[in-house]
Short mmCIF file of C-alpha atoms in Angstrom, two decimals:
data_model
loop_
_atom_site.label_atom_id
_atom_site.label_comp_id
_atom_site.label_asym_id
_atom_site.label_seq_id
_atom_site.Cartn_x
_atom_site.Cartn_y
_atom_site.Cartn_z
CA UNK A 1 -25.13 -79.94 155.66
CA UNK A 2 -28.33 -78.49 157.13
CA UNK A 3 -29.96 -80.07 160.13
CA UNK A 4 -32.62 -79.31 162.71
CA UNK A 5 -32.72 -81.91 165.46
CA UNK A 6 -33.86 -82.64 169.00
CA UNK A 7 -30.63 -84.56 169.61
CA UNK A 8 -27.43 -83.04 171.04
CA UNK A 9 -25.36 -81.53 168.22
CA UNK A 10 -22.38 -83.64 167.17
CA UNK A 11 -19.86 -80.85 166.92
CA UNK A 12 -16.71 -82.91 166.29
CA UNK A 13 -18.42 -85.00 163.62
CA UNK A 14 -19.58 -81.89 161.78
CA UNK A 15 -16.13 -80.31 161.90
CA UNK A 16 -14.59 -83.49 160.58
CA UNK A 17 -17.15 -83.72 157.79
CA UNK A 18 -16.42 -80.14 156.73
CA UNK A 19 -12.69 -80.60 156.31
CA UNK A 20 -11.63 -81.01 152.71
CA UNK A 21 -8.15 -81.46 151.26
CA UNK A 22 -8.18 -78.07 149.55
CA UNK A 23 -9.36 -76.16 152.64
CA UNK A 24 -6.80 -74.48 154.83
CA UNK A 25 -9.45 -72.90 157.03
CA UNK A 26 -12.29 -74.53 158.93
CA UNK A 27 -14.21 -71.98 161.00
CA UNK A 28 -16.63 -73.12 163.71
CA UNK A 29 -19.17 -71.06 165.64
CA UNK A 30 -21.07 -72.55 168.55
CA UNK A 31 -24.16 -70.81 169.92
CA UNK A 32 -24.19 -72.01 173.51
CA UNK A 33 -26.83 -71.66 176.22
CA UNK A 34 -25.72 -68.96 178.65
CA UNK A 35 -26.52 -68.88 182.35
CA UNK A 36 -27.77 -65.29 182.51
CA UNK A 37 -29.81 -62.75 180.61
CA UNK A 38 -30.83 -59.24 181.64
CA UNK A 39 -29.48 -59.81 185.12
CA UNK A 40 -31.52 -62.98 185.65
CA UNK A 41 -30.15 -66.45 186.17
CA UNK A 42 -31.14 -68.76 183.31
CA UNK A 43 -31.59 -72.43 184.26
CA UNK A 44 -32.01 -73.74 180.71
CA UNK A 45 -33.37 -72.90 177.26
CA UNK A 46 -35.90 -74.51 174.98
CA UNK A 47 -36.21 -74.01 171.22
CA UNK A 48 -39.19 -74.36 168.93
CA UNK A 49 -39.23 -74.19 165.14
CA UNK A 50 -41.55 -74.07 162.17
CA UNK A 51 -39.52 -76.92 160.74
CA UNK A 52 -40.41 -76.84 157.04
CA UNK A 53 -39.83 -73.12 156.77
CA UNK A 54 -36.74 -73.14 158.99
CA UNK A 55 -35.12 -75.82 156.83
CA UNK A 56 -36.01 -73.91 153.69
CA UNK A 57 -34.54 -70.68 155.07
CA UNK A 58 -31.37 -72.41 156.28
CA UNK A 59 -30.83 -74.01 152.88
CA UNK A 60 -31.29 -70.61 151.23
CA UNK A 61 -28.83 -68.99 153.64
CA UNK A 62 -26.28 -71.71 152.91
CA UNK A 63 -26.73 -71.33 149.18
CA UNK A 64 -26.52 -67.53 149.18
CA UNK A 65 -23.49 -67.33 151.43
CA UNK A 66 -21.51 -70.09 149.73
CA UNK A 67 -21.98 -68.17 146.51
CA UNK A 68 -21.25 -64.77 148.07
CA UNK A 69 -18.01 -65.81 149.77
CA UNK A 70 -17.04 -68.57 147.33
CA UNK A 71 -16.39 -71.00 150.15
CA UNK A 72 -16.06 -74.73 149.75
CA UNK A 73 -18.57 -75.97 152.31
CA UNK A 74 -20.98 -74.75 154.98
CA UNK A 75 -22.88 -76.60 157.70
CA UNK A 76 -25.68 -75.24 159.88
CA UNK A 77 -27.19 -77.32 162.66
CA UNK A 78 -29.80 -76.10 165.14
CA UNK A 79 -31.09 -77.96 168.14
CA UNK A 80 -34.71 -77.97 169.27
CA UNK A 81 -36.32 -78.74 172.60
CA UNK A 82 -34.53 -78.32 175.94
CA UNK A 83 -30.89 -77.17 175.86
CA UNK A 84 -28.86 -77.11 179.07
CA UNK A 85 -26.42 -74.38 180.07
CA UNK A 86 -23.13 -74.81 178.23
CA UNK A 87 -24.76 -77.00 175.59
CA UNK A 88 -24.73 -75.92 171.95
CA UNK A 89 -28.00 -74.82 170.37
CA UNK A 90 -26.34 -73.83 167.09
CA UNK A 91 -23.33 -75.09 165.17
CA UNK A 92 -22.08 -73.30 162.07
CA UNK A 93 -19.00 -74.59 160.27
CA UNK A 94 -17.49 -73.09 157.12
CA UNK A 95 -14.52 -74.36 155.19
CA UNK A 96 -12.53 -72.60 152.51
CA UNK A 97 -9.00 -72.54 151.11
CA UNK A 98 -8.32 -69.31 153.06
CA UNK A 99 -9.64 -67.98 156.34
CA UNK A 100 -11.10 -64.56 155.45
CA UNK A 101 -14.11 -65.78 153.44
CA UNK A 102 -14.83 -68.57 155.93
CA UNK A 103 -14.78 -66.19 158.91
CA UNK A 104 -17.07 -63.72 157.15
CA UNK A 105 -19.46 -66.44 156.02
CA UNK A 106 -19.87 -67.81 159.54
CA UNK A 107 -20.55 -64.36 160.95
CA UNK A 108 -23.14 -63.62 158.32
CA UNK A 109 -24.87 -66.99 158.78
CA UNK A 110 -25.42 -66.21 162.44
CA UNK A 111 -26.84 -62.76 161.65
CA UNK A 112 -29.19 -64.17 159.04
CA UNK A 113 -30.43 -66.93 161.35
CA UNK A 114 -31.17 -64.34 164.02
CA UNK A 115 -33.24 -62.24 161.65
CA UNK A 116 -35.14 -64.55 159.34
CA UNK A 117 -35.27 -68.19 160.38
CA UNK A 118 -38.49 -69.29 162.15
CA UNK A 119 -36.91 -70.67 165.31
CA UNK A 120 -37.75 -69.32 168.79
CA UNK A 121 -36.00 -69.50 172.12
CA UNK A 122 -37.74 -69.81 175.46
CA UNK A 123 -35.70 -68.93 178.55
CA UNK A 124 -36.33 -70.62 181.89
CA UNK A 125 -35.50 -69.01 185.23
CA UNK A 126 -35.83 -70.16 188.81
CA UNK A 127 -39.16 -68.39 189.07
CA UNK A 128 -40.67 -68.69 185.59
CA UNK A 129 -39.98 -68.56 181.88
CA UNK A 130 -40.52 -66.37 178.85
CA UNK A 131 -40.29 -66.48 175.09
CA UNK A 132 -37.58 -64.27 173.65
CA UNK A 133 -39.19 -61.92 171.13
CA UNK A 134 -36.75 -59.24 169.94
CA UNK A 135 -38.35 -55.84 169.64
CA UNK A 136 -41.31 -56.45 171.93
CA UNK B 1 -66.76 -62.39 149.66
CA UNK B 2 -65.61 -64.18 152.79
CA UNK B 3 -62.75 -66.62 152.81
CA UNK B 4 -61.96 -69.30 155.41
CA UNK B 5 -58.31 -69.47 156.33
CA UNK B 6 -56.27 -71.55 158.78
CA UNK B 7 -53.13 -70.12 160.32
CA UNK B 8 -50.36 -72.07 162.05
CA UNK B 9 -49.28 -70.60 165.38
CA UNK B 10 -45.90 -70.75 167.11
CA UNK B 11 -44.03 -69.86 170.29
CA UNK B 12 -45.62 -67.28 172.58
CA UNK B 13 -48.80 -66.92 170.53
CA UNK B 14 -49.29 -70.69 170.30
CA UNK B 15 -48.76 -70.96 174.04
CA UNK B 16 -50.98 -68.03 174.99
CA UNK B 17 -53.88 -69.28 172.87
CA UNK B 18 -53.29 -72.93 173.75
CA UNK B 19 -53.56 -74.07 170.15
CA UNK B 20 -51.40 -74.87 167.11
CA UNK B 21 -53.76 -73.40 164.53
CA UNK B 22 -56.41 -70.74 164.25
CA UNK B 23 -59.28 -70.65 161.75
CA UNK B 24 -60.72 -67.35 160.62
CA UNK B 25 -63.31 -66.08 158.25
CA UNK B 26 -62.33 -62.85 156.52
CA UNK B 27 -63.61 -60.69 153.69
CA UNK B 28 -61.45 -60.40 150.61
CA UNK B 29 -59.08 -58.79 149.81
CA UNK B 30 -56.82 -60.59 152.26
CA UNK B 31 -53.56 -59.06 153.42
CA UNK B 32 -51.18 -59.91 156.26
CA UNK B 33 -52.18 -56.68 157.95
CA UNK B 34 -55.90 -57.49 157.87
CA UNK B 35 -55.34 -61.03 159.09
CA UNK B 36 -53.27 -59.77 162.01
CA UNK B 37 -55.85 -57.11 162.83
CA UNK B 38 -58.55 -59.77 162.95
CA UNK B 39 -56.48 -61.94 165.27
CA UNK B 40 -55.82 -59.04 167.64
CA UNK B 41 -59.55 -58.21 167.61
CA UNK B 42 -60.34 -61.76 168.66
CA UNK B 43 -57.42 -62.14 171.06
CA UNK B 44 -56.35 -58.76 172.42
CA UNK B 45 -54.04 -60.36 175.00
CA UNK B 46 -51.59 -61.45 172.31
CA UNK B 47 -51.81 -58.15 170.46
CA UNK B 48 -48.19 -57.00 171.01
CA UNK B 49 -46.79 -60.29 169.72
CA UNK B 50 -49.21 -60.44 166.80
CA UNK B 51 -48.46 -56.87 165.76
CA UNK B 52 -44.74 -57.63 165.77
CA UNK B 53 -45.23 -60.90 163.87
CA UNK B 54 -44.89 -61.53 160.14
CA UNK B 55 -47.18 -63.69 158.05
CA UNK B 56 -45.80 -66.48 155.90
CA UNK B 57 -47.59 -68.01 152.93
CA UNK B 58 -46.29 -71.37 151.73
CA UNK B 59 -43.07 -70.95 153.70
CA UNK B 60 -42.30 -67.43 152.43
CA UNK B 61 -42.72 -64.15 154.26
CA UNK B 62 -45.21 -61.78 152.67
CA UNK B 63 -45.34 -58.01 152.86
CA UNK B 64 -47.94 -56.45 155.13
CA UNK B 65 -50.16 -55.03 152.43
CA UNK B 66 -49.59 -57.51 149.65
CA UNK B 67 -52.93 -58.79 148.38
CA UNK B 68 -53.03 -62.54 148.91
CA UNK B 69 -54.68 -64.92 146.44
CA UNK B 70 -55.10 -68.05 148.49
CA UNK B 71 -56.26 -71.46 147.35
CA UNK B 72 -57.27 -74.40 149.59
CA UNK B 73 -53.76 -75.88 149.62
CA UNK B 74 -52.14 -72.76 151.00
CA UNK B 75 -50.19 -72.94 154.26
CA UNK B 76 -50.34 -69.78 156.38
CA UNK B 77 -48.32 -69.16 159.52
CA UNK B 78 -47.97 -66.32 161.97
CA UNK B 79 -44.27 -65.87 162.67
CA UNK B 80 -43.44 -64.01 165.90
CA UNK B 81 -40.09 -62.16 166.01
CA UNK B 82 -37.55 -64.94 165.71
CA UNK B 83 -34.94 -65.79 168.32
CA UNK B 84 -32.97 -68.74 167.01
CA UNK B 85 -29.24 -69.18 167.25
#
């Protein structure tokens, strides 16, 4: 399951969909909007994507990592538009017969999203906002 | 020979320039590096973001100095450093 949406992410539904009879491990990661960054208070986030390329990259990531870790299933959902503090911007769920491959797959998904998927975060503060651009 | 290209813009660059796309006229051979240099010539204010950005051609990243053979159906985008997740 790969999804990019402006709607709130349906975490429980995704977890349920990823459970399979042969899977003893279902690993979930939530990327959640945090109320601070670099000592500043963050009021909310907003995400923008290059949708066609982001979907393509997410599908590739899913394919590569399912093969690499031989896991049963993998879901990646990313939210776009405004995201409030404590709301999920990213949901990654992996299921596998055993926990080690599922845990590793989830970790690697997050790293790959943060390096190669064309999605950008804008942080809002009480006195302004800025796009997060790692390395600048 | 000059080629007309249109580049999709995103995030900070899109916002700073107030537009979703940019059209340029550039001499061949075209590379990501030359396209970015042209954009920073035209819009020095976004130079740091442009320099740190990657170019995509038809939804794939291209290397800085790879010579690009572009037809009219090509989709180019300037991808600032990503911050999803």
